[in-house]
Coordinates of C-alpha atoms in Angstrom, one line a residue:
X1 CA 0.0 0.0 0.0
X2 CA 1.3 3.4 -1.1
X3 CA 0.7 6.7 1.0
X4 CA -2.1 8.4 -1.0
X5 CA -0.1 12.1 -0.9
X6 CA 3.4 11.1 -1.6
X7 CA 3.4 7.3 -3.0
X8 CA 5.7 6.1 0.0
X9 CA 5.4 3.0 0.8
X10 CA 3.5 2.6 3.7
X11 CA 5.7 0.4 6.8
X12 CA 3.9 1.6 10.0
X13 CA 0.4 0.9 11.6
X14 CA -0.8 3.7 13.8
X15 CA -3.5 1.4 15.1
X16 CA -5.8 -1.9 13.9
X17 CA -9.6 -1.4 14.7
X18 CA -10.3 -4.7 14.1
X19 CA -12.8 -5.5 10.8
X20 CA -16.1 -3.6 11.2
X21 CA -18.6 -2.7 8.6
X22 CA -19.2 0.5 7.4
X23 CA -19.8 3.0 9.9
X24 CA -23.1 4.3 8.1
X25 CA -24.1 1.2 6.9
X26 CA -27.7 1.5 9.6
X27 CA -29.5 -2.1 9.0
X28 CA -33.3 -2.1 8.3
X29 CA -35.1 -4.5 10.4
X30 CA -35.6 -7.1 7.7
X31 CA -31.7 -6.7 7.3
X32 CA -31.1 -8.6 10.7
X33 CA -30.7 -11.7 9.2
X34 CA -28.7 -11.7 6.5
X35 CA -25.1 -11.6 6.4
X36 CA -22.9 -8.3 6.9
X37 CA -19.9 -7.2 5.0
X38 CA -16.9 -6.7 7.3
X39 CA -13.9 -4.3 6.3
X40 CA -10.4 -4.1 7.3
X41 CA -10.2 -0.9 9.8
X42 CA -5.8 -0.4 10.1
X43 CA -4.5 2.9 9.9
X44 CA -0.9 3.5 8.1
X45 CA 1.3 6.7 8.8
X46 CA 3.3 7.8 6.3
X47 CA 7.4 8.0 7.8
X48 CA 7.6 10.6 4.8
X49 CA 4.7 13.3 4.4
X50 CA 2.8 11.9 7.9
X51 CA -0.4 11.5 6.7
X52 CA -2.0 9.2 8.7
X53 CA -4.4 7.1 6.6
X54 CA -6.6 4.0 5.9
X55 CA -6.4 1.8 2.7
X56 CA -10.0 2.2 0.8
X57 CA -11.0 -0.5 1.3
X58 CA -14.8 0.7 0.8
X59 CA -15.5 2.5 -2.4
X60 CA -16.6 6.3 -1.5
X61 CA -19.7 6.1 -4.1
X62 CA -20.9 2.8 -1.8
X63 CA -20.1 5.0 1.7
X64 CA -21.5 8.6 0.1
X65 CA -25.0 7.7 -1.7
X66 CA -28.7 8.0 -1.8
X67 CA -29.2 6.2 1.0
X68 CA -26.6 8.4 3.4
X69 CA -27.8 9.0 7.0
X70 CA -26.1 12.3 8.1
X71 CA -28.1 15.5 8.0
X72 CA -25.8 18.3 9.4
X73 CA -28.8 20.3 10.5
X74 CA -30.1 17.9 12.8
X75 CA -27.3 19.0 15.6
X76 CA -28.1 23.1 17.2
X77 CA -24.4 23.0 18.2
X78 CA -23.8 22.9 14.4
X79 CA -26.2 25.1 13.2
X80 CA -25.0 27.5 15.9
X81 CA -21.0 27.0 14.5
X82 CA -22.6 27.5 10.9
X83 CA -23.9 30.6 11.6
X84 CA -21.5 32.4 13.5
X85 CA -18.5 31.2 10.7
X86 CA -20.5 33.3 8.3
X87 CA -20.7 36.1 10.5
X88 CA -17.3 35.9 10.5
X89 CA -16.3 35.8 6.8
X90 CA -18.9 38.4 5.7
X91 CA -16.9 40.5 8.2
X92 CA -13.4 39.6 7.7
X93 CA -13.5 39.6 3.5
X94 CA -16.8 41.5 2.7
X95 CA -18.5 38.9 0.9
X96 CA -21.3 40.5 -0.5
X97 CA -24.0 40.3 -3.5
X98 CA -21.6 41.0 -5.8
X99 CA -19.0 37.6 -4.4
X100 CA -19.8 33.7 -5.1
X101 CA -19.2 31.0 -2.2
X102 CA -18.8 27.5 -3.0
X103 CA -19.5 24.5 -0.5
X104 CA -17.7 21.5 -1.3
X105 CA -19.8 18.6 0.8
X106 CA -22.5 21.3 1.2
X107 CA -25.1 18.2 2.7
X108 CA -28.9 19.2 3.3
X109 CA -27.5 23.3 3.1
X110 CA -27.0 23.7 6.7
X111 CA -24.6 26.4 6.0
X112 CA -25.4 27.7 2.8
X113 CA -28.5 29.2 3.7
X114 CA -27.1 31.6 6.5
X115 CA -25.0 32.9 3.5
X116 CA -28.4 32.8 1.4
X117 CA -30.2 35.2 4.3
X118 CA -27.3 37.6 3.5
X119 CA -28.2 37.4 0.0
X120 CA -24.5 36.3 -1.0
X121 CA -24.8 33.8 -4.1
X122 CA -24.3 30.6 -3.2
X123 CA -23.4 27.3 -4.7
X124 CA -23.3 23.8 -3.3
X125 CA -21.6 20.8 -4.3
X126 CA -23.0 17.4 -2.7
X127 CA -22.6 13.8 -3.9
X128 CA -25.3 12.2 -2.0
X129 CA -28.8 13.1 -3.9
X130 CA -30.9 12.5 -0.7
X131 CA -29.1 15.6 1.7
X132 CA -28.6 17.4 -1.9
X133 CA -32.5 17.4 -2.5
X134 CA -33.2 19.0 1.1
X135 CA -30.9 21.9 0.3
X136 CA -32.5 22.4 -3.3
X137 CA -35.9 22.7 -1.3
X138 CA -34.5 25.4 0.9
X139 CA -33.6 26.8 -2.6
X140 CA -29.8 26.9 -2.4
X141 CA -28.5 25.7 -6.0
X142 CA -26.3 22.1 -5.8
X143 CA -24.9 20.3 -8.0
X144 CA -25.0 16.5 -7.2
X145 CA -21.4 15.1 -8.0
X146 CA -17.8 14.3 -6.0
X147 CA -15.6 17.1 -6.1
X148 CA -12.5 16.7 -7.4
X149 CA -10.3 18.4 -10.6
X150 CA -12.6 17.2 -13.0
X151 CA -15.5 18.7 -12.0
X152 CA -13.8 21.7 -11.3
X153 CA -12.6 22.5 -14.5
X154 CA -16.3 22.0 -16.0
X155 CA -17.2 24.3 -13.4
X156 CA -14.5 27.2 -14.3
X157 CA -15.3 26.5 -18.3
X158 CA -19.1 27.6 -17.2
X159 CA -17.4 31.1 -15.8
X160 CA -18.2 29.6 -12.3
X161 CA -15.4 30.2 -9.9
X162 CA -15.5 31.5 -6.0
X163 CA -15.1 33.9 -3.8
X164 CA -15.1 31.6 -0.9
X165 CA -14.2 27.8 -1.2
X166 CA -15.2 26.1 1.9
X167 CA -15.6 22.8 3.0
X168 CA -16.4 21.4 6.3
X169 CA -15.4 18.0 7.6
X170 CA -14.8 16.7 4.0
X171 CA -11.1 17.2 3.4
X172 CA -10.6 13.5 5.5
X173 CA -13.2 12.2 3.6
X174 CA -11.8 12.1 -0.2
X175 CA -9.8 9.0 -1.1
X176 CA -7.7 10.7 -3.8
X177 CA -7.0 13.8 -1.6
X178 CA -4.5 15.4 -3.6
X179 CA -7.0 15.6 -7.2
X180 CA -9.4 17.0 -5.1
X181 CA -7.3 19.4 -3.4
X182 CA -5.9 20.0 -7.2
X183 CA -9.6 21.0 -7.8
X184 CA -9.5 23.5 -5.3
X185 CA -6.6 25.5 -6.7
X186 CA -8.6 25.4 -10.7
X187 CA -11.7 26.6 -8.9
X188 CA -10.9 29.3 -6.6
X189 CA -10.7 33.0 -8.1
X190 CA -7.3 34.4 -7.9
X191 CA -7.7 36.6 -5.2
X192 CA -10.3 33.9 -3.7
X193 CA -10.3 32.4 0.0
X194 CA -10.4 28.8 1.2
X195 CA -11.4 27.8 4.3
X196 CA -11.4 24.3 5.5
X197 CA -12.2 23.1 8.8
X198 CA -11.3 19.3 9.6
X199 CA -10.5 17.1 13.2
X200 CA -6.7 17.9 14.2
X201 CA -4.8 14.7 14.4
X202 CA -3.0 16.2 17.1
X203 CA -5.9 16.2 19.2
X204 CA -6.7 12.5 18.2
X205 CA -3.4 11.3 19.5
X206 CA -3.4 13.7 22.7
X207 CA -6.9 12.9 23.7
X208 CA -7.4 9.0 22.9
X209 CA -10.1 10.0 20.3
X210 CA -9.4 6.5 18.5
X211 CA -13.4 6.3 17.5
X212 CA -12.7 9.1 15.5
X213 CA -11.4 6.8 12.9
X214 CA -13.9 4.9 11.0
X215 CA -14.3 3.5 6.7
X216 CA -15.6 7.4 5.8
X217 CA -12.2 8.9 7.4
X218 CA -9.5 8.0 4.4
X219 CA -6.7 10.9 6.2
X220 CA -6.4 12.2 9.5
X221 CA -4.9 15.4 9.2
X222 CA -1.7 17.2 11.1
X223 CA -1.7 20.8 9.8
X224 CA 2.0 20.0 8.9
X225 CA 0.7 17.6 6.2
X226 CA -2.0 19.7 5.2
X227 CA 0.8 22.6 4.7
X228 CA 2.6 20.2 2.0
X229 CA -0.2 19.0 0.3
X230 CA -1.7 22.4 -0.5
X231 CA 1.6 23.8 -1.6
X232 CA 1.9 21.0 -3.9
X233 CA -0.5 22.1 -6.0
X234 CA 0.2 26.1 -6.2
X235 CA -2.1 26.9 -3.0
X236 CA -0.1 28.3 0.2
X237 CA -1.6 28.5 4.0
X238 CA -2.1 32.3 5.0
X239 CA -3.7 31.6 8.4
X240 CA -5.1 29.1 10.4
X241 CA -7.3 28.7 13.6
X242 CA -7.8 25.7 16.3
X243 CA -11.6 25.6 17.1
X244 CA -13.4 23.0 19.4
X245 CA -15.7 21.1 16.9
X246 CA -15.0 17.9 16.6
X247 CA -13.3 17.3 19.9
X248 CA -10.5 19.8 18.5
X249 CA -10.4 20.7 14.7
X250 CA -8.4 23.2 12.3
X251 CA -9.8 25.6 10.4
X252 CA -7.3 26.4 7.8
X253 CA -6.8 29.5 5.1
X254 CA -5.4 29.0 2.2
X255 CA -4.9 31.3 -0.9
X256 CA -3.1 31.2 -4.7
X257 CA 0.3 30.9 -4.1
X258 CA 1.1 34.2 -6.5
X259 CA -1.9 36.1 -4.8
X260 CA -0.2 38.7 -2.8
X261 CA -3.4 41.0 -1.4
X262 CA -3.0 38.9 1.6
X263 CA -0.7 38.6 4.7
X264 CA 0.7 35.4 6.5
X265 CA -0.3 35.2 9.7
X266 CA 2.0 34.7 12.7
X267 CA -0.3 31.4 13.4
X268 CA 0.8 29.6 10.7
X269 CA 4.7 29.3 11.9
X270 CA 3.2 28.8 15.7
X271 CA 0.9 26.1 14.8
X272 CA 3.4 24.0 12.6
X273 CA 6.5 24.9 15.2
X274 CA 3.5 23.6 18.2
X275 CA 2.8 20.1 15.9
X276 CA 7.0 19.6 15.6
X277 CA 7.6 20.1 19.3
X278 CA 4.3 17.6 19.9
X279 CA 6.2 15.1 18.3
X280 CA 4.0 14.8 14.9
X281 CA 7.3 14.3 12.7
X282 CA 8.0 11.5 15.1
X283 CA 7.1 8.2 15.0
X284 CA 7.8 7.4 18.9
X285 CA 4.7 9.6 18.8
X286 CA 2.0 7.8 17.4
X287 CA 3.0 3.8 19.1
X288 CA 1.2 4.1 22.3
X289 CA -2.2 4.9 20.7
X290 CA -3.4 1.0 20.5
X291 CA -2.9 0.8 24.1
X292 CA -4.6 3.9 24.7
X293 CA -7.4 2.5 22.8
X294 CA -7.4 -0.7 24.6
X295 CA -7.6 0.9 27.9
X296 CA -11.0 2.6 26.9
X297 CA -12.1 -0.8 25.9
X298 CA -11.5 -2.6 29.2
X299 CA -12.9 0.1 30.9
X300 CA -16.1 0.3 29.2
X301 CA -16.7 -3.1 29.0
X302 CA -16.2 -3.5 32.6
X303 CA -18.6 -0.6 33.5
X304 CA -21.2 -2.3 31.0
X305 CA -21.2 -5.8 32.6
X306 CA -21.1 -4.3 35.8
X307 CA -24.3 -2.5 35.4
X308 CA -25.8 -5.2 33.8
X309 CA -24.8 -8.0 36.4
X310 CA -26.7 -5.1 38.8
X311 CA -29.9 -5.0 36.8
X312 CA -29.7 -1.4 35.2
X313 CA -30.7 -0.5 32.3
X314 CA -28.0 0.9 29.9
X315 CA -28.8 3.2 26.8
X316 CA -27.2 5.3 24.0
X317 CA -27.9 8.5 22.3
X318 CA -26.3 9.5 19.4
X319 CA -26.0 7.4 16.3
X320 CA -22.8 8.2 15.2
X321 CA -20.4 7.3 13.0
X322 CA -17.8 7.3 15.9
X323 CA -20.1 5.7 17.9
X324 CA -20.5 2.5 16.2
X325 CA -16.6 2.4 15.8
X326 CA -16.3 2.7 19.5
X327 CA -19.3 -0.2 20.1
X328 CA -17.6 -2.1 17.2
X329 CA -13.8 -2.3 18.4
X330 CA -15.4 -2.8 22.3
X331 CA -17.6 -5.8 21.1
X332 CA -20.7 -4.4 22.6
X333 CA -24.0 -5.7 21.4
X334 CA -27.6 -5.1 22.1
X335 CA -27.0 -7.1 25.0
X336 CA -25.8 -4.5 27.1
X337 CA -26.6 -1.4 25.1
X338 CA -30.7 -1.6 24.8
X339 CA -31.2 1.3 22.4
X340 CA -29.9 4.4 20.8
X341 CA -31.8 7.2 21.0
X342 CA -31.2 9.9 17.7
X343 CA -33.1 12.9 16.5
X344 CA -32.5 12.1 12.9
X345 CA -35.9 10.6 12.0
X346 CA -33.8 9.2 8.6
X347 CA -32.1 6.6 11.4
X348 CA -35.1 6.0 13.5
X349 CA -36.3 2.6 13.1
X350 CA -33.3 0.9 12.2
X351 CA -30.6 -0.8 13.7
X352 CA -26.4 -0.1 14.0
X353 CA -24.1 -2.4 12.2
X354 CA -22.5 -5.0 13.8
X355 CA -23.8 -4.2 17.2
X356 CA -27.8 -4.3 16.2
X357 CA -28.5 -1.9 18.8
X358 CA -32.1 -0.2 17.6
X359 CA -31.9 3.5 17.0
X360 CA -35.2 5.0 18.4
X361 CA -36.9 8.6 19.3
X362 CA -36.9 10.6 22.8
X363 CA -39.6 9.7 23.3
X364 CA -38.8 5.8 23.8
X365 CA -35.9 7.1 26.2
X366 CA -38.7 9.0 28.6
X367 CA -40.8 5.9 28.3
X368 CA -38.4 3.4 29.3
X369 CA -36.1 5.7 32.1
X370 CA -32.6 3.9 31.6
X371 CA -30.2 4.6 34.7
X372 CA -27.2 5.5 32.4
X373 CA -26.9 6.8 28.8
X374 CA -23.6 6.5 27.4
X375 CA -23.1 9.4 25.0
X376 CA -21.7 8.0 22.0
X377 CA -20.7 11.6 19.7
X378 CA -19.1 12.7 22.8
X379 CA -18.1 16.2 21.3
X380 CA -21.3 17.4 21.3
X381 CA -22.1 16.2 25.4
X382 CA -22.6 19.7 26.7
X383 CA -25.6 20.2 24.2
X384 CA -26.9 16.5 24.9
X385 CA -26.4 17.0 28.6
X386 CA -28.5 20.3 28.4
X387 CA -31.1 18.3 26.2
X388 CA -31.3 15.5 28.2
X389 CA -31.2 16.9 31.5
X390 CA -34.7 15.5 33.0
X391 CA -32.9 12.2 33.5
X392 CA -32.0 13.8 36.4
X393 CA -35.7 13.6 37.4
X394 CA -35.2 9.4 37.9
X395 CA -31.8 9.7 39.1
X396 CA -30.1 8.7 35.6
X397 CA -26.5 9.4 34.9
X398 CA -24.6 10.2 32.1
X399 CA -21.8 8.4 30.6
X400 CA -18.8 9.9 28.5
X401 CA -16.1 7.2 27.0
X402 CA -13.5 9.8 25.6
X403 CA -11.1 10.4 26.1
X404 CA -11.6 8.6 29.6
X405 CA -14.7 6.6 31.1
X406 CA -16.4 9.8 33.0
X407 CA -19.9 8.7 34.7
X408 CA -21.5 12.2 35.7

């Protein structure tokens, strides 16, 4: 296997999540019974470049199509992030009427349409037809294809270029990251922004966030690697900001290499001299994670048996992706989680993969009054702790796994 930036061969295993299938892969009921596919889940580093990475083992039109679960507007914290980062551009660059801002992975328009109210032209780009069709309805333009340089250069022959190139949580997600990031460079104007926002490896190693990491998630990204990769294709960092989404994430700046209407920020030195003293150009780095992992494992699978050997009643919320990687690599099974309660009606009704834990409604989680609920997309706990708080009222507690078992 060859690192998908730089073609080194890959030697080193950051960690092996034993197989799982895919993280989105939610089971209808009559699915039960039939056989699942199983994929490989090892992550490489690359002793070159340092992108961490998975083989593709799963093609990304099977993991991104009509059928695909996640509907970004379904989380307030994320609406609430959404919002404010257009406040924020609008001030910073002026976007106005007269500017165009692209989306790349623009999902049910979750963003797009604060941009929209500010009547700044927008334009989405979104593979999977079913998120794309709910943006279209909130009438924000999409166009229903994977990004990459092909695409974008139909896209610039049609006079469409932007302003403001974003993309949130889908830089990780691309299996042939550097034609995609190619793309970015043929569709951005020349004295156009890029933004990208995507989970800091630094904060995956630091903070045991090993369910982070699931068939979706080809790279895991150090800002150090990100750096190279964009300058490898004529684009060149100008700022860049740590933000808490995600359990720690970058939000990154990038601009044409020749365009010279914008300064460097002292960040971008601080952050890539902070990564280098972390130890991210440093193999040593990265060979405790398994046992890190393995810890959380034991942990949770002693608190699970414990409370069911005591007769309690143990539920989920949160039908994440990282959530089923965490269930997956622990073994848990409907056994000892009875059900995951999700706000997403499109999961409601079915089951998680591997585990066959049900995903059910709120309302199922007042009528049945677990005494824990482990809090699987542990990122967003403070807006699920607030949500959930009347489990209070029977004396139930909340579990958090990462980066440590924590039973509040």
């Amino acid at each position: 296997m060859q690192c998908r930036f730089c073609k080194t061969e890959l030697k080193h295993v950051f960690i092996d999540l034993i197989n799982s299938p895919a993280s989105n892969s939610y089971l209808n009921p009559e699915q039960l019974n039939e056989p699942e596919t199983y994929y490989p889940l090892k992550v490489y580093i690359c002793h070159n470049c340092f992108l961490v990475q998975v083989d593709e083992y799963q093609k990304s039109d099977a993991l991104f199509n009509s059928e695909y679960a996640y509907f970004s507007s379904y989380s307030r914290t994320w609406l609430a992030h959404a919002q404010k980062y257009t406040q924020d551009m609008i001030a910073r660059f002026g976007f106005s009427a007269s500017s165009k801002v692209i989306e790349i992975a623009s999902n049910d328009g979750y963003l797009l349409q604060y941009f929209k109210e500010k009547n700044v032209p927008v334009l989405g780009i979104e593979p999977t037809a079913n998120t794309a069709k709910v943006a279209m309805e909130k009438g924000i333009e999409t166009v229903v294809e994977f990004f990459g340089t092909s695409l974008a250069k139909k896209l610039s022959t049609q006079n469409i270029q932007a302003d403001l190139l974003l993309g949130n949580n889908v830089l990780a997600h691309v299996p042939d990251i550097k034609d995609f990031v190619a793309g970015m460079q043929v569709i951005l104007k020349p004295t156009g922004v890029i933004t990208m926002e995507f989970p800091h490896l630094m904060q995956l190693v630091d903070n045991n966030q090993f369910d982070t990491i699931y068939h979706e998630h080809f790279s895991y990204l150090s800002f150090y690697t990100v750096k190279q990769l964009f300058e490898s294709v004529g684009l060149e960092m100008f700022d860049v900001e740590e933000i808490p989404t995600h359990g720690g994430s970058l939000r990154i700046y990038a601009k044409h290499k020749n365009d010279n209407s914008k300064e460097i920020s002292p960040r971008v030195a601080a952050l890539l001299a902070k990564e280098i003293k972390q130890g991210i150009t440093d193999l040593n780095y990265y060979h405790n994670f398994q046992q890190k992992a393995f810890d959380i494992k034991l942990s949770l699978l002693s608190f699970l048996t414990e409370q069911k050997k005591a007769g309690k009643k143990v539920a989920a919320y949160g039908a994440a992706a990282k959530g089923n990687t965490l269930l997956n690599y622990c073994g848990v099974k409907n056994d000892l989680v009875d059900f995951v309660v999700d706000s997403n009606p499109h999961k409601q009704g079915k089951y998680l993969p591997a585990s066959h834990i049900p995903v059910v409604n709120e309302e199922y989680l007042k009528q049945q009054k677990p005494d824990y609920v482990l809090i699987l997309p542990w990122n967003l706990k403070d807006e699920i702790k607030d949500q959930l708080a009347y489990i209070r009222d029977w004396k139930g507690k909340f579990v958090v796994p990462i980066p440590s078992l924590q039973i509040d």
